[in-house]
Amino acid sequence: MSGRRALLLDRDGTLVADAGYLAEPSGLRLLPGVAAALARARDAGWLLIVVTNQSGVARGLMTEAAVEAVHEALRRRLGRRGVALDGIYVCPHHPELGEPPLRADCSCRKPRPGLLLRAGREHGLDLGRSFMIGDRERDVEAGRAAGCRTVLLARTKTTTCSPDHVAPGLAKGVDWILGQP
C-alpha cells in the first residue's frame, strides 16, 4: 500500500498527564515537549492521529460527551501551538463492566488493533510506514497487530513487549522516528 504515514498516538501518559478517568477539560495537562514534538512531526509530513481507550464511559464514570469535550480542549491547546490533529479515535468499551452496548468484548479496545485499522482505512494510511506511540505495552501490541512500527515511552528499557524503540518521552521518540529511513 502506498498510503500516507502517521503517528498513531495514545492519549493518557503519552500526550497528556494520566489523570485517571479524565472527564473535565480543566484537568487536561499537556506533557512537557509534546506540542513541539508534534509540530516537528507535522512539519516532516506525518499525520497525527490519537487512538485512546476510554473505558470510563462503560464504567459510568464519564459520558461520551465529556470525552469529546476533553478532546476539543486538547485540539484547542495544540492548535494554539500550531499543531492540528488529523483524527481522534476512542474506544468507550469495557469487556466486563458497564451495560451493553458499552460492555463489549470489542475489536477497538487496545491491545486489539481496531482503532488503528479504522484510522488506516479512513485516512488512507500505509500502516507499515506508520508508528504507534504509547506508554503501555497494550499500545505496542495494538501497533504490532495493525502492522505498525512501535515506540514505547518508558523510563526503563526493561519491557516484556518488543517495541522497535523505547524512549523516555514523546520528544525523544519523535526524534528517533524522524531519523528513521
C-alpha positions in Angstrom: 0.0 0.0 0.0 1.4 3.4 -0.9 -0.7 5.4 1.5 0.2 8.2 3.9 2.2 7.7 7.1 1.0 8.7 10.5 2.0 8.8 14.1 -0.8 6.9 15.9 -0.7 8.3 19.5 -2.0 7.1 22.8 -3.5 9.9 24.8 -3.0 9.5 28.6 0.6 9.2 29.6 1.7 10.0 26.1 0.3 13.4 25.2 -1.3 14.4 28.4 -0.7 13.6 32.1 -2.5 10.4 33.1 -5.2 11.8 35.5 -7.2 8.5 35.7 -10.6 8.9 34.2 -10.3 12.4 32.8 -13.8 13.8 32.4 -13.3 17.5 32.7 -11.3 19.7 30.2 -9.9 21.6 33.2 -8.0 18.5 34.2 -6.2 18.3 30.9 -2.4 18.9 31.2 -0.1 18.5 28.1 3.1 16.7 29.0 6.3 18.8 28.5 7.6 18.9 25.0 4.5 17.3 23.4 3.4 20.3 21.3 6.9 20.9 19.9 7.4 17.2 19.2 4.1 17.0 17.3 4.9 20.2 15.4 8.3 18.7 14.3 6.5 15.5 13.1 3.8 17.6 11.3 6.5 19.7 9.6 8.1 16.4 8.4 4.9 15.3 6.7 3.4 13.0 9.3 -0.3 12.8 10.1 -1.2 12.9 13.8 -3.9 10.6 15.0 -4.9 9.9 18.6 -6.1 6.3 19.5 -7.3 6.0 23.0 -9.1 3.6 25.3 -11.7 5.4 27.5 -13.4 2.7 29.5 -14.6 5.2 32.0 -17.5 5.6 29.6 -18.5 2.0 30.0 -17.8 2.2 33.8 -20.2 5.1 34.1 -17.5 7.5 35.3 -17.9 9.8 32.3 -20.1 10.3 29.3 -19.0 10.2 25.6 -19.8 13.9 25.5 -17.4 14.5 28.4 -14.7 12.6 26.5 -15.4 14.7 23.4 -15.2 17.9 25.5 -11.7 16.8 26.7 -10.7 16.1 23.1 -11.9 19.5 22.0 -9.8 21.1 24.7 -6.8 19.1 23.5 -7.3 20.2 20.0 -7.6 23.9 21.1 -4.4 23.7 23.2 -2.4 22.1 20.5 -3.9 24.4 17.9 -2.7 27.5 19.9 0.8 26.0 19.5 0.3 25.5 15.7 -0.5 21.7 15.9 -3.6 20.2 14.3 -4.6 16.6 14.9 -5.9 14.7 11.9 -8.2 12.4 14.0 -9.1 11.1 17.4 -10.4 7.6 17.7 -12.0 6.4 21.0 -12.9 3.0 22.4 -15.5 3.6 25.1 -16.0 -0.1 25.8 -15.0 -2.5 28.6 -15.3 -6.2 28.3 -16.7 -6.9 31.7 -18.0 -3.6 33.2 -21.0 -1.4 32.4 -24.1 -2.1 30.4 -24.4 -3.2 26.8 -23.6 -1.9 24.3 -20.7 -0.3 26.2 -19.9 -3.6 28.0 -18.5 -5.4 25.0 -15.5 -7.5 24.0 -14.8 -5.3 21.1 -12.1 -5.1 18.4 -11.3 -1.5 19.1 -10.0 -1.8 22.7 -6.2 -1.8 22.7 -4.3 -4.2 22.6 -6.6 -5.1 19.8 -5.9 -3.1 16.6 -9.4 -2.0 15.6 -8.9 1.7 16.2 -5.7 1.7 14.3 -7.2 -0.2 11.4 -10.2 2.1 11.2 -7.9 5.2 11.2 -5.8 3.5 8.5 -8.9 3.0 6.3 -10.4 6.4 6.9 -7.1 8.3 6.3 -5.6 6.1 3.6 -2.6 5.2 5.7 0.2 2.8 5.0 0.3 1.3 8.4 3.6 -0.4 7.6 5.2 3.0 7.3 3.3 4.4 10.4 4.2 4.3 14.1 2.1 3.6 17.1 3.5 5.5 20.1 2.3 4.9 23.7 3.3 4.4 27.3 1.8 0.9 27.8 2.6 -2.5 26.4 -1.0 -2.7 25.1 -0.2 0.3 22.8 2.8 -1.6 21.4 0.7 -4.8 21.0 -2.0 -2.9 19.1 0.5 -1.3 16.9 2.2 -4.6 16.1 -1.2 -6.2 15.4 -2.0 -3.4 12.9 1.3 -3.8 11.2 2.9 -0.5 12.5 6.3 0.1 13.9 6.2 1.0 17.6 7.7 3.3 20.2 7.2 2.6 23.9 7.5 5.6 26.1 9.1 4.3 29.3 11.8 5.4 31.8 13.5 2.0 31.5 14.2 -0.2 28.6 13.0 -3.3 30.5 9.8 -4.5 29.0 8.0 -7.7 28.1 6.9 -6.5 24.8 9.1 -5.9 21.7 8.8 -2.2 20.6 11.0 -1.0 17.8 12.3 1.7 20.2 12.0 2.7 23.8 12.1 6.4 24.6 11.8 8.3 27.9 9.2 10.7 26.4 7.4 11.7 23.2 10.0 14.3 22.2 12.8 11.6 22.2 10.5 9.1 20.5 9.7 11.6 17.7 13.4 12.5 17.3 14.1 8.8 16.8 11.3 8.3 14.3 12.4 11.4 12.3 15.8 9.8 12.0 14.5 6.6 10.5 14.6 5.8 6.8 
